[in-house]
PDB file of C-alpha atoms and ligand atoms in Angstrom:
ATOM      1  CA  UNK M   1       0.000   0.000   0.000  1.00  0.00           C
ATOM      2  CA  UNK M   2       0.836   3.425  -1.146  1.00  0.00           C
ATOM      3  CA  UNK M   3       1.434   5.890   2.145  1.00  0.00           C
ATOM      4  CA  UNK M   4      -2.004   7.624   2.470  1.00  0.00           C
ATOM      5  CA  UNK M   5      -1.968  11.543   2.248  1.00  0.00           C
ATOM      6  CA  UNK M   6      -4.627  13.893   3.480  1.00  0.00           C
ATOM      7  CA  UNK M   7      -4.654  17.351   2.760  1.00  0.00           C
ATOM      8  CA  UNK M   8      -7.326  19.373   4.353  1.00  0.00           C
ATOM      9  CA  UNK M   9      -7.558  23.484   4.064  1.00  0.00           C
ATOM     10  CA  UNK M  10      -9.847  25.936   4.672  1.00  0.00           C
ATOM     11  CA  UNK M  11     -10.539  29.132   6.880  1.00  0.00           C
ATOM     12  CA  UNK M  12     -10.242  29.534  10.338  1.00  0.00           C
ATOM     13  CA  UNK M  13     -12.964  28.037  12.669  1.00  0.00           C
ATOM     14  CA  UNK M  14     -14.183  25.292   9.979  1.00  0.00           C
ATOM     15  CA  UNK M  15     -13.340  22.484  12.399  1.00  0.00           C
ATOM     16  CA  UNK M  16      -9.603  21.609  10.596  1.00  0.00           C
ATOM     17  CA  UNK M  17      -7.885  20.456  14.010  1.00  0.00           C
ATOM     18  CA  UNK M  18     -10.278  18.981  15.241  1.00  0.00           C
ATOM     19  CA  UNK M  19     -11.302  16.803  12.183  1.00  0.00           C
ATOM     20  CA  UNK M  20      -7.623  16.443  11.071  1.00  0.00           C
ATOM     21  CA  UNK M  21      -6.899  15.048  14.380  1.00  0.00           C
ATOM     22  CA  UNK M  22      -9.487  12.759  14.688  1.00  0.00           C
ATOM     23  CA  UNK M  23      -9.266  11.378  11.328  1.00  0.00           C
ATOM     24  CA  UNK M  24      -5.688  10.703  11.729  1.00  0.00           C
ATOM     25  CA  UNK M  25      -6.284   8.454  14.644  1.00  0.00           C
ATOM     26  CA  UNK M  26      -9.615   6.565  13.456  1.00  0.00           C
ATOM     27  CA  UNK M  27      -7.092   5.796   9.923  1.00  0.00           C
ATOM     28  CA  UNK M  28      -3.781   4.904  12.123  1.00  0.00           C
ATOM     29  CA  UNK M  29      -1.851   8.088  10.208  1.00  0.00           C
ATOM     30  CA  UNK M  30       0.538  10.896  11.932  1.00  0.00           C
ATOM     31  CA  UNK M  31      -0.725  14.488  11.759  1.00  0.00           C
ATOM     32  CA  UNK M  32       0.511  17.616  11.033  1.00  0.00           C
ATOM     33  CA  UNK M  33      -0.526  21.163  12.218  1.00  0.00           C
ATOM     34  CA  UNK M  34       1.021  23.464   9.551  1.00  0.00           C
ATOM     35  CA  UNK M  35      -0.784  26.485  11.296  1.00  0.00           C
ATOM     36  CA  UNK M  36       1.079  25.650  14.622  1.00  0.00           C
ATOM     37  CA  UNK M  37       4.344  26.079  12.601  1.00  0.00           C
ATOM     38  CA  UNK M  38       3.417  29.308  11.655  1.00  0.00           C
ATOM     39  CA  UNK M  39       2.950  30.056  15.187  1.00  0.00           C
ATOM     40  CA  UNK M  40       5.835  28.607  16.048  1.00  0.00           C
ATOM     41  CA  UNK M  41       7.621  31.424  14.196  1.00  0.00           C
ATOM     42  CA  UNK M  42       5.403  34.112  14.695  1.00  0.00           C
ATOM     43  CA  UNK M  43       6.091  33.199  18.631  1.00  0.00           C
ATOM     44  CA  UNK M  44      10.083  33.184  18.198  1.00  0.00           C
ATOM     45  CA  UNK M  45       9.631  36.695  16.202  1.00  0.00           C
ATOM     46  CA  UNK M  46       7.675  38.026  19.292  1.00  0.00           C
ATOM     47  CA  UNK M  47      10.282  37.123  21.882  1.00  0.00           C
ATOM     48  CA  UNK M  48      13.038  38.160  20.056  1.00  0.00           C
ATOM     49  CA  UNK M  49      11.604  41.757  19.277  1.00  0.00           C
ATOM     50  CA  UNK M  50      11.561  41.647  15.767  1.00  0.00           C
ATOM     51  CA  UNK M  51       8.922  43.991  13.929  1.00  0.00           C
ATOM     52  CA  UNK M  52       6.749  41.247  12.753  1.00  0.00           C
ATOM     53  CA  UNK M  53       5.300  44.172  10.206  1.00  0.00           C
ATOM     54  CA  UNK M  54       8.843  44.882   8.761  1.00  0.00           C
ATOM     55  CA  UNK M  55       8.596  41.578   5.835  1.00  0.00           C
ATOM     56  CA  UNK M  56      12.385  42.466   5.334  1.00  0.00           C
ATOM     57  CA  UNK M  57      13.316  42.044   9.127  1.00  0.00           C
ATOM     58  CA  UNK M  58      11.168  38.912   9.662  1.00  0.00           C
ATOM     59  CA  UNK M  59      12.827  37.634   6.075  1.00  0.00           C
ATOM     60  CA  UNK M  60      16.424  37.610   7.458  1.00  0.00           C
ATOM     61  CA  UNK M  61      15.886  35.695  10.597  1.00  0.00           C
ATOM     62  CA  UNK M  62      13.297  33.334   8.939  1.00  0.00           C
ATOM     63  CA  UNK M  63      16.001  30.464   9.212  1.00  0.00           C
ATOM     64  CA  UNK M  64      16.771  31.115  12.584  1.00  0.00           C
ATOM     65  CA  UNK M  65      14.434  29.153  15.278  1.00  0.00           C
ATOM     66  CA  UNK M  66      14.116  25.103  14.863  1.00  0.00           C
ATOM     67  CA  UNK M  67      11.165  24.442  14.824  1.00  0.00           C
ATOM     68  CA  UNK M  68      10.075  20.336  16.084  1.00  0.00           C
ATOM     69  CA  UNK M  69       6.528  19.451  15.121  1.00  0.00           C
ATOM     70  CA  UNK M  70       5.324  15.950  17.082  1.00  0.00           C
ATOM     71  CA  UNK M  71       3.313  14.088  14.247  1.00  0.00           C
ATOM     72  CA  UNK M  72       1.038  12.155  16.947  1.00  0.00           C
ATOM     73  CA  UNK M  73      -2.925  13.061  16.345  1.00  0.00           C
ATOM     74  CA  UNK M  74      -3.586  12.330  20.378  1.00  0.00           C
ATOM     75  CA  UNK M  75      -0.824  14.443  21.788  1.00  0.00           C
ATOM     76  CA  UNK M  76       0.215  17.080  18.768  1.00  0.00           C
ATOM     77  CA  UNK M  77       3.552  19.364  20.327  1.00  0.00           C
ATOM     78  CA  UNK M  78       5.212  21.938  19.231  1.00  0.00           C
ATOM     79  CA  UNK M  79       8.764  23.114  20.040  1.00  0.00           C
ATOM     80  CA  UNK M  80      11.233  26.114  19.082  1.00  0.00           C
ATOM     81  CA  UNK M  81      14.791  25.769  20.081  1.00  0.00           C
ATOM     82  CA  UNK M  82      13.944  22.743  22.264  1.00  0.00           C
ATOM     83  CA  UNK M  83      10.873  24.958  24.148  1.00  0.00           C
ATOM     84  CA  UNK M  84       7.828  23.437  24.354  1.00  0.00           C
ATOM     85  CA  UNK M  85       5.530  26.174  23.045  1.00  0.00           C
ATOM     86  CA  UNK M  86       1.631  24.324  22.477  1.00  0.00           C
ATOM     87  CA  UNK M  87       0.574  26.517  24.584  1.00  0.00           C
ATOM     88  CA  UNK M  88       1.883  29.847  24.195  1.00  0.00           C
ATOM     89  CA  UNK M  89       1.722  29.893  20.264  1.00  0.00           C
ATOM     90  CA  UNK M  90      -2.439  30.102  20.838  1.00  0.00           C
ATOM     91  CA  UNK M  91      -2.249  33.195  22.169  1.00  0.00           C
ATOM     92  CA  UNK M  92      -4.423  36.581  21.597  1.00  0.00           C
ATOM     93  CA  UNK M  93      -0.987  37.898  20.095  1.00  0.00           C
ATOM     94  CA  UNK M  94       0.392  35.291  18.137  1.00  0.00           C
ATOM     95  CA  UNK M  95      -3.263  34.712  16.596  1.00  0.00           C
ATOM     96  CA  UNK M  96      -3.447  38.959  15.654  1.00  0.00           C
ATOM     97  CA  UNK M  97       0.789  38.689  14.460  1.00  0.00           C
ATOM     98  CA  UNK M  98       0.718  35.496  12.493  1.00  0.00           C
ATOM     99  CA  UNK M  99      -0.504  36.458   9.000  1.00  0.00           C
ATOM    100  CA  UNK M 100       1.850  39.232   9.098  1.00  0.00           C
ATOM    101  CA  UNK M 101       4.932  36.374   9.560  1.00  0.00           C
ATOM    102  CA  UNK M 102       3.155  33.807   7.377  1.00  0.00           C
ATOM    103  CA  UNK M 103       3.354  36.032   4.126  1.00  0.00           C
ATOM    104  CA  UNK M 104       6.667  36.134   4.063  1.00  0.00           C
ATOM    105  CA  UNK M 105       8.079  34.008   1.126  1.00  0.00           C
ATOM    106  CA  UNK M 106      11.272  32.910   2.813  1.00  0.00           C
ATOM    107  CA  UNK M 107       8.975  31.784   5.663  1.00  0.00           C
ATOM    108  CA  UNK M 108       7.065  29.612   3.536  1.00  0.00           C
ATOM    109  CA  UNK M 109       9.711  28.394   1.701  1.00  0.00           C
ATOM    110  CA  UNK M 110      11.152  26.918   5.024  1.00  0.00           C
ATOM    111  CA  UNK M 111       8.278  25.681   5.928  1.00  0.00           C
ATOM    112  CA  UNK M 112       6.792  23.987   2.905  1.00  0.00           C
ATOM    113  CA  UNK M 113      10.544  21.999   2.974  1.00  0.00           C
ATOM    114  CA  UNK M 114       9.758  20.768   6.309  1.00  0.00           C
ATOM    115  CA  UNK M 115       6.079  19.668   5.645  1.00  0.00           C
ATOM    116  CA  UNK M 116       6.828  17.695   2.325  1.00  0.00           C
ATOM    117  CA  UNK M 117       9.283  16.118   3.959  1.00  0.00           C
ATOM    118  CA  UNK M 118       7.354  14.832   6.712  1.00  0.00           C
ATOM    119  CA  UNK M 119       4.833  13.972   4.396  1.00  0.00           C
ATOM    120  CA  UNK M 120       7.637  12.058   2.405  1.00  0.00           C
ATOM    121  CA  UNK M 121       8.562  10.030   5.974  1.00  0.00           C
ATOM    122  CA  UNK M 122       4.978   9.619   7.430  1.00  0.00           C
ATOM    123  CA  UNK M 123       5.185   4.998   7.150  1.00  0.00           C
ATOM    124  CA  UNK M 124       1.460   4.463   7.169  1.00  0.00           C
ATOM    125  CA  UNK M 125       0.469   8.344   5.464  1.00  0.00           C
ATOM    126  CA  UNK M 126       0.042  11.649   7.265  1.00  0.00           C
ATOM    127  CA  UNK M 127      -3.213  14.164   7.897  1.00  0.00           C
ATOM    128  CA  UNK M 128      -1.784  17.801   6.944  1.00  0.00           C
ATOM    129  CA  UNK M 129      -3.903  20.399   7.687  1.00  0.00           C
ATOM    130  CA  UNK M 130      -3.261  24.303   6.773  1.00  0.00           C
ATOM    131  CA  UNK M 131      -4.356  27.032   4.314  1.00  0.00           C
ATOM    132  CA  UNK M 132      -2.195  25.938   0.870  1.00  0.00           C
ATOM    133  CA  UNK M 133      -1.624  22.004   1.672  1.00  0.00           C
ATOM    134  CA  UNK M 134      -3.526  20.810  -1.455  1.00  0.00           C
ATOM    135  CA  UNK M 135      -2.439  23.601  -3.676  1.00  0.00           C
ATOM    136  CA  UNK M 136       1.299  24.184  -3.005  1.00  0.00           C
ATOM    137  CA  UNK M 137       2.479  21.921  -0.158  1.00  0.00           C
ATOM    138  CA  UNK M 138       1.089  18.522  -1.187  1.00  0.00           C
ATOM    139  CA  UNK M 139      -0.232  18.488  -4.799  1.00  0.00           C
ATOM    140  CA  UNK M 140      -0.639  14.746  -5.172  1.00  0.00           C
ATOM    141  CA  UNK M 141      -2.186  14.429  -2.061  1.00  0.00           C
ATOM    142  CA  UNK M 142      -4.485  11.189  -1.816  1.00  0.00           C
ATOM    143  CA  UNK M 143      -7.457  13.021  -0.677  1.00  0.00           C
ATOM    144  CA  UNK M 144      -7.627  16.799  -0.605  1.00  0.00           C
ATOM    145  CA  UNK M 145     -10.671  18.229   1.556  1.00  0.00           C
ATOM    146  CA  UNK M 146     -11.453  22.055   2.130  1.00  0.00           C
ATOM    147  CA  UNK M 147     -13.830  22.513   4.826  1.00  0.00           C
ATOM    148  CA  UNK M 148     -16.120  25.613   5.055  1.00  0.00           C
ATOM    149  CA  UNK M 149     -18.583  26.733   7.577  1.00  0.00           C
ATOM    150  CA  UNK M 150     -20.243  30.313   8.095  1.00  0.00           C
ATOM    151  CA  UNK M 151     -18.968  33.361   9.400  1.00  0.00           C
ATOM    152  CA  UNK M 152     -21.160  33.412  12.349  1.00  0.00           C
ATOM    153  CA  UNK M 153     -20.548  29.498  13.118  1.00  0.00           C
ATOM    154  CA  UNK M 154     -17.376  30.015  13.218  1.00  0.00           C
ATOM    155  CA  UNK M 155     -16.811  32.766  15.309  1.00  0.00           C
ATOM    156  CA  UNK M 156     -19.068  30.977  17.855  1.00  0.00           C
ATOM    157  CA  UNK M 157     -16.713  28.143  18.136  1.00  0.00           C
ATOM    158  CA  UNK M 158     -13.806  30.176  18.005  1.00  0.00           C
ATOM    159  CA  UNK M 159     -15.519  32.063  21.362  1.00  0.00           C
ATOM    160  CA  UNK M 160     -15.814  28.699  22.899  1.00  0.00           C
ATOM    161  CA  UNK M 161     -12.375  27.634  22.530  1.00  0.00           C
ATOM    162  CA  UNK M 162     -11.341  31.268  23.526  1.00  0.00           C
ATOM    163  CA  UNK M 163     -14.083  30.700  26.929  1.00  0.00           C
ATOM    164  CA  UNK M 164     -16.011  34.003  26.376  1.00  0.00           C
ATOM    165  CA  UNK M 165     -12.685  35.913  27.126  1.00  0.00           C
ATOM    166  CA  UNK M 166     -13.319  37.584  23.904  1.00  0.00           C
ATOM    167  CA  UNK M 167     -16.658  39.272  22.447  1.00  0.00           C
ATOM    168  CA  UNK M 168     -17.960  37.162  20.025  1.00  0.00           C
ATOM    169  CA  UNK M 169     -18.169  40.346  17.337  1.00  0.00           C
ATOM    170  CA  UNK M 170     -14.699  41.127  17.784  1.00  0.00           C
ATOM    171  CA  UNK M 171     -13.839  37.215  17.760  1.00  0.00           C
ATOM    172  CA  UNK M 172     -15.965  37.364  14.310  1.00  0.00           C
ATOM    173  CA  UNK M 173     -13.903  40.623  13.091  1.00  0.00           C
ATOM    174  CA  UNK M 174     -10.757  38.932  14.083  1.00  0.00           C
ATOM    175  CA  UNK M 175     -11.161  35.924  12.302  1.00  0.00           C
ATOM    176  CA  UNK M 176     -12.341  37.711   8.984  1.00  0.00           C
ATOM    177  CA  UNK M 177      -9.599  39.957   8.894  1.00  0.00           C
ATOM    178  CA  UNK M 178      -6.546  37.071   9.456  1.00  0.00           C
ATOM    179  CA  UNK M 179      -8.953  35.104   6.545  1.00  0.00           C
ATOM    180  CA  UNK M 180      -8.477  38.288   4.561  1.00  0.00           C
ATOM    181  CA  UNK M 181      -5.163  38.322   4.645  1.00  0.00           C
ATOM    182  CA  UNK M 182      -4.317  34.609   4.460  1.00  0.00           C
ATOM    183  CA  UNK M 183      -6.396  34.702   1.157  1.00  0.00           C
ATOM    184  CA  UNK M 184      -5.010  37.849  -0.172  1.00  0.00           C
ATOM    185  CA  UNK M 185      -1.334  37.314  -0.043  1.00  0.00           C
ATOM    186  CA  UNK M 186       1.097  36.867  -2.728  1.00  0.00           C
ATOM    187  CA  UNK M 187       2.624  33.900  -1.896  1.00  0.00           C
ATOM    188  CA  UNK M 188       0.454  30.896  -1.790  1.00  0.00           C
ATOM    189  CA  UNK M 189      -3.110  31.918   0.103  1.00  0.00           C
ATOM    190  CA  UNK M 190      -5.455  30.444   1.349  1.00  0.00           C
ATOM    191  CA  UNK M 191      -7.164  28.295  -1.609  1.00  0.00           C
ATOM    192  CA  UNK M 192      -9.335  25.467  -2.617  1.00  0.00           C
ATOM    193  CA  UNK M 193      -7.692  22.963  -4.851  1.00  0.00           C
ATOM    194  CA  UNK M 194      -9.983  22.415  -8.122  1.00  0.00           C
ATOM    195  CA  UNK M 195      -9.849  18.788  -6.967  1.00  0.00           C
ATOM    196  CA  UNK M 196     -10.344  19.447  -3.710  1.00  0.00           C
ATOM    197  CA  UNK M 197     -13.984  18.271  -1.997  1.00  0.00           C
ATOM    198  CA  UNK M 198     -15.465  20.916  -0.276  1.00  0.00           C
ATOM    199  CA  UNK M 199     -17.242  20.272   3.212  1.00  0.00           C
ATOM    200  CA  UNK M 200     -19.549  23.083   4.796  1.00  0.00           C
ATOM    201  CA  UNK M 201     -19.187  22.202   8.328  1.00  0.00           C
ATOM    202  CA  UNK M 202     -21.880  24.519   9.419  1.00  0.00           C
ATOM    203  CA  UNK M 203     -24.630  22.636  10.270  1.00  0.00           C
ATOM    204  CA  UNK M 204     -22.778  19.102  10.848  1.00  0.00           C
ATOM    205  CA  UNK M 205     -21.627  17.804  14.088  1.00  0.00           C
ATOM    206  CA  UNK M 206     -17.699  16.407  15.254  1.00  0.00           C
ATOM    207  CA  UNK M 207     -18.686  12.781  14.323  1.00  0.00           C
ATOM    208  CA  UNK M 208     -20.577  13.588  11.141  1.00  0.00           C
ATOM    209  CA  UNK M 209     -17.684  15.623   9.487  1.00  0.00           C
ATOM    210  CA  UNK M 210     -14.954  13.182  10.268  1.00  0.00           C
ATOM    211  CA  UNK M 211     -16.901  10.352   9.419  1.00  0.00           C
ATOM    212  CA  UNK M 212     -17.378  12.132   5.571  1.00  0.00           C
ATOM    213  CA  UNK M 213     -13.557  12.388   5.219  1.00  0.00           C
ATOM    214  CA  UNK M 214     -12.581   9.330   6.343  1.00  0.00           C
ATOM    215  CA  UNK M 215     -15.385   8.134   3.675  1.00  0.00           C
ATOM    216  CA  UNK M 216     -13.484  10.224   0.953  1.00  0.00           C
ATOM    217  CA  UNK M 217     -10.430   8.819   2.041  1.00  0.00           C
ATOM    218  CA  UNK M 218     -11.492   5.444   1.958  1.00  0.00           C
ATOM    219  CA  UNK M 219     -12.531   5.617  -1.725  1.00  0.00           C
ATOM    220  CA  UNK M 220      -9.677   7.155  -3.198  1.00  0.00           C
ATOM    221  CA  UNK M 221      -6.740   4.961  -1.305  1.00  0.00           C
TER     222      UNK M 221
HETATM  223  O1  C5P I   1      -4.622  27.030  11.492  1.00  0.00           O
HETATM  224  P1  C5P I   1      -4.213  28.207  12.329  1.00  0.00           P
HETATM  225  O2  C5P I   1      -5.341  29.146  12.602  1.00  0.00           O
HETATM  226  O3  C5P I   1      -3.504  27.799  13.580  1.00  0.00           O
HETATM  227  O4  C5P I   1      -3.152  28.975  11.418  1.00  0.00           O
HETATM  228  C1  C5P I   1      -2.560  30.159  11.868  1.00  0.00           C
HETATM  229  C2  C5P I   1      -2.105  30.997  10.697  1.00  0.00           C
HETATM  230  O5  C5P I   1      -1.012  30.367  10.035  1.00  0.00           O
HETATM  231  C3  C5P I   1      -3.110  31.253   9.594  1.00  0.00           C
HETATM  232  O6  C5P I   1      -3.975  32.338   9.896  1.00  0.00           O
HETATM  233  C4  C5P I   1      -2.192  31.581   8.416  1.00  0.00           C
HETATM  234  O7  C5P I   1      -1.750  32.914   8.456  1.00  0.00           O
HETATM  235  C5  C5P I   1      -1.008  30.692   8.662  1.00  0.00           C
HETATM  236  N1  C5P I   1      -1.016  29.458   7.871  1.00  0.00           N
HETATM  237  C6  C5P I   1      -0.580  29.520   6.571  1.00  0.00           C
HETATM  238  N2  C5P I   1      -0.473  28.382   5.830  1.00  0.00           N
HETATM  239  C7  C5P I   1      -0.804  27.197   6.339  1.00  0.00           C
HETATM  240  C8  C5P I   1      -1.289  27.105   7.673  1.00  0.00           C
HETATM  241  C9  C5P I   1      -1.402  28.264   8.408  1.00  0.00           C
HETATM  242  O8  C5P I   1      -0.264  30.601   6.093  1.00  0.00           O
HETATM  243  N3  C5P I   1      -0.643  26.087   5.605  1.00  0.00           N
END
């Protein structure tokens, strides 16, 4: 058998994580969280003091932080320069700095070399979830899904997640504005593959999504 690969995409809020993570574990595959690489970054930028709005500043140290991304769908970690940083990279202030970091070119071209080649080492196959997995990072992918849901659906599970710290207009504002400029960048936004399936998540539950994708996985491996 041919290693399985599983790209899923799509806006914040759709339910990527969570179904990536899930559907990894029901199909035996690893799992990667591009977006918490992007953190990852974003995170190292912030405690160093560079001017995540100066492209030309964040380009030069772009190499600089390693960046170790666990690949297990139960217990997903994330480390720069050996610190565990899971937790801090979902902060209010990596969230607002992150598309800023992510446009960068020579950030994505680091990145994308790492994700391919995870893909590329994954035994059994690999669950990559992001923004540009199944139209830059992982072309061939096995299965390429791109999950939707509505504005106001999503903002109301971002405010869960977020535990009503957070109004849920300005969580809805938030979240339009980083999925304006994830989709509006030069370098490869935020974009359905014309083979990818889409999946509006709005009115489906957990189980129901996850049980679709591992249905379109099924038929295509
Ligand atoms: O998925 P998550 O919300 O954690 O992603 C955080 C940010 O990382 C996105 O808003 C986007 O700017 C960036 N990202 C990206 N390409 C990916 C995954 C995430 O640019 N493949």
């Amino acid at each position: 058998d041919n290693p399985v690969i599983v790209a899923i995409d799509g806006p914040s809020g759709t339910g990527k994580s969570s179904t990536s993570k899930a559907v990894a574990a029901k199909l035996g595959l690893s799992y990667l969280d591009t977006g918490a690489q992007y953190r990852a970054i974003t995170w190292w930028m912030l405690a160093n003091g560079i001017d995540v709005d100066d492209p030309a500043a964040v380009a030069d140290c772009a190499g600089k932080p390693s960046i170790v991304s666990g690949t297990d769908p139960l217990d997903p970690q994330i480390s720069v320069d050996g610190v565990d940083v899971t937790t801090p990279i979902r902060s209010q202030q990596v969230t607002a700095a992150v598309s800023a970091v992510s446009a960068v070119p020579q950030v994505r071209a680091r990145m994308v070399e790492t994700q391919r080649a995870a893909a590329a080492t994954a035994a059994a196959g690999i669950v990559v979830e992001g923004r540009d997995i199944g139209t830059t990072v992982l072309p061939d992918a096995t299965a390429k899904i791109f999950l939707t849901a509505s504005a106001e659906v999503r903002a109301a599970r971002r405010s869960t997640e977020l535990k009503g710290a957070v109004s849920l207009a300005a969580t809805q504002e938030a979240l339009i504005r980083r999925d304006a400029a994830d989709s509006g960048r030069k370098t490869s936004p935020l974009a359905k593959a014309d083979d990818a399936i889409e999946v509006d998540t709005s009115e489906l539950t957990l189980d129901q999504v996850v049980d679709r994708v591992v249905a379109l996985v099924e038929e295509r491996r």
